[in-house]
mmCIF file of C-alpha atoms in Angstrom:
data_model
loop_
_atom_site.group_PDB
_atom_site.id
_atom_site.type_symbol
_atom_site.label_atom_id
_atom_site.label_comp_id
_atom_site.label_asym_id
_atom_site.label_seq_id
_atom_site.Cartn_x
_atom_site.Cartn_y
_atom_site.Cartn_z
ATOM 1 C CA PHE A 1 162.005 -46.363 -30.155
ATOM 2 C CA VAL A 2 164.105 -47.939 -32.823
ATOM 3 C CA SER A 3 167.805 -47.247 -34.060
ATOM 4 C CA ASP A 4 169.564 -48.732 -36.781
ATOM 5 C CA ASP A 5 167.633 -52.012 -36.488
ATOM 6 C CA ILE A 6 167.526 -52.524 -32.165
ATOM 7 C CA ARG A 7 164.421 -51.405 -31.098
ATOM 8 C CA PHE A 8 164.179 -49.796 -27.382
ATOM 9 C CA LEU A 9 162.077 -51.077 -24.886
ATOM 10 C CA ASN A 10 160.477 -49.562 -21.775
ATOM 11 C CA LYS A 11 159.196 -51.743 -18.846
ATOM 12 C CA ASP A 12 155.723 -52.261 -20.612
ATOM 13 C CA GLN A 13 156.801 -53.262 -24.296
ATOM 14 C CA PHE A 14 160.040 -55.931 -22.218
ATOM 15 C CA TYR A 15 157.374 -57.754 -20.378
ATOM 16 C CA LYS A 16 155.229 -57.951 -24.068
ATOM 17 C CA GLN A 17 158.228 -58.757 -26.190
ATOM 18 C CA ILE A 18 160.018 -61.598 -24.307
ATOM 19 C CA SER A 19 156.649 -63.490 -23.596
ATOM 20 C CA LYS A 20 156.316 -64.343 -27.347
ATOM 21 C CA ASN A 21 157.400 -67.781 -28.179
ATOM 22 C CA LYS A 22 160.851 -67.203 -29.826
ATOM 23 C CA ILE A 23 164.141 -66.257 -28.522
ATOM 24 C CA THR A 24 164.641 -62.425 -27.398
ATOM 25 C CA VAL A 25 168.287 -60.658 -26.841
ATOM 26 C CA VAL A 26 168.126 -57.759 -24.434
ATOM 27 C CA GLU A 27 171.055 -55.646 -23.898
ATOM 28 C CA PHE A 28 170.658 -53.705 -20.721
ATOM 29 C CA TYR A 29 172.577 -50.638 -20.839
ATOM 30 C CA THR A 30 173.009 -46.899 -19.410
ATOM 31 C CA HIS A 31 173.876 -43.917 -21.728
ATOM 32 C CA TRP A 32 176.905 -42.941 -20.201
ATOM 33 C CA ASN A 33 178.506 -46.516 -21.343
ATOM 34 C CA SER A 34 179.687 -46.377 -24.730
ATOM 35 C CA HIS A 35 179.968 -49.487 -25.113
ATOM 36 C CA ASN A 36 177.660 -51.028 -27.504
ATOM 37 C CA ALA A 37 177.889 -54.810 -26.918
ATOM 38 C CA ILE A 38 174.453 -55.956 -29.096
ATOM 39 C CA ASN A 39 176.051 -54.487 -32.692
ATOM 40 C CA ASP A 40 177.668 -57.589 -33.247
ATOM 41 C CA ILE A 41 174.608 -59.688 -32.203
ATOM 42 C CA LYS A 42 171.698 -57.478 -33.945
ATOM 43 C CA ARG A 43 172.779 -59.130 -37.417
ATOM 44 C CA LEU A 44 171.310 -62.689 -36.636
ATOM 45 C CA LYS A 45 168.075 -62.751 -37.964
ATOM 46 C CA SER A 46 166.440 -66.130 -35.767
ATOM 47 C CA CYS A 47 166.034 -63.400 -32.826
ATOM 48 C CA ASP A 48 164.444 -60.269 -31.976
ATOM 49 C CA VAL A 49 167.446 -57.827 -30.548
ATOM 50 C CA TYR A 50 166.221 -54.573 -28.011
ATOM 51 C CA ARG A 51 168.269 -52.631 -25.880
ATOM 52 C CA VAL A 52 166.522 -51.253 -22.407
ATOM 53 C CA ASN A 53 167.814 -48.235 -20.559
ATOM 54 C CA ILE A 54 168.637 -49.540 -16.926
ATOM 55 C CA GLU A 55 168.255 -45.677 -15.530
ATOM 56 C CA GLU A 56 165.186 -45.360 -17.366
ATOM 57 C CA GLU A 57 163.684 -48.698 -15.990
ATOM 58 C CA VAL A 58 164.789 -49.196 -12.606
ATOM 59 C CA GLU A 59 162.403 -51.564 -11.948
ATOM 60 C CA LEU A 60 164.102 -54.131 -14.602
ATOM 61 C CA LYS A 61 167.255 -53.109 -13.226
ATOM 62 C CA ALA A 62 166.607 -54.127 -9.846
ATOM 63 C CA ASN A 63 164.055 -57.201 -11.158
ATOM 64 C CA TYR A 64 166.776 -58.532 -13.263
ATOM 65 C CA LYS A 65 170.028 -58.008 -10.797
ATOM 66 C CA ILE A 66 171.621 -56.131 -13.390
ATOM 67 C CA ASN A 67 174.800 -54.605 -11.329
ATOM 68 C CA VAL A 68 177.266 -53.885 -14.525
ATOM 69 C CA VAL A 69 176.549 -53.054 -17.842
ATOM 70 C CA PRO A 70 176.276 -53.664 -20.844
ATOM 71 C CA THR A 71 174.761 -57.369 -19.583
ATOM 72 C CA ILE A 72 172.838 -58.862 -22.199
ATOM 73 C CA ILE A 73 170.363 -61.341 -21.599
ATOM 74 C CA ILE A 74 168.958 -64.180 -23.837
ATOM 75 C CA PHE A 75 164.993 -65.128 -23.300
ATOM 76 C CA GLU A 76 163.113 -67.843 -24.747
ATOM 77 C CA ASN A 77 159.372 -67.721 -24.094
ATOM 78 C CA GLY A 78 159.711 -65.222 -21.478
ATOM 79 C CA LYS A 79 162.721 -67.288 -19.214
ATOM 80 C CA GLU A 80 166.112 -66.153 -19.345
ATOM 81 C CA LYS A 81 168.379 -68.903 -20.883
ATOM 82 C CA GLU A 82 172.030 -67.177 -20.736
ATOM 83 C CA ARG A 83 173.276 -64.100 -19.419
ATOM 84 C CA ASN A 84 176.669 -62.479 -20.428
ATOM 85 C CA VAL A 85 177.845 -59.794 -17.953
ATOM 86 C CA SER A 86 180.408 -57.723 -19.401
ATOM 87 C CA ASP A 87 183.862 -57.046 -18.004
ATOM 88 C CA VAL A 88 183.658 -53.542 -20.020
ATOM 89 C CA SER A 89 181.997 -51.469 -17.489
#
């Protein structure tokens, strides 16, 4: 699913995208959280930017220990390189 140049991923798409040999930025979010932290990041041209709804992708929420939304994780070659946990929840 694509909206304003940001793609929304399900679990299967997520693992496929982060395993590519590039930098991937993923925002884990919920529908009830109106803060969209990824908007500023989407202007970056050197990485792919995606969103994952943790209400629908509970397994990803558990695997990546997402306790606060939004949480942005930067992956490089399938491995987590950096995590930014918002103080807005």
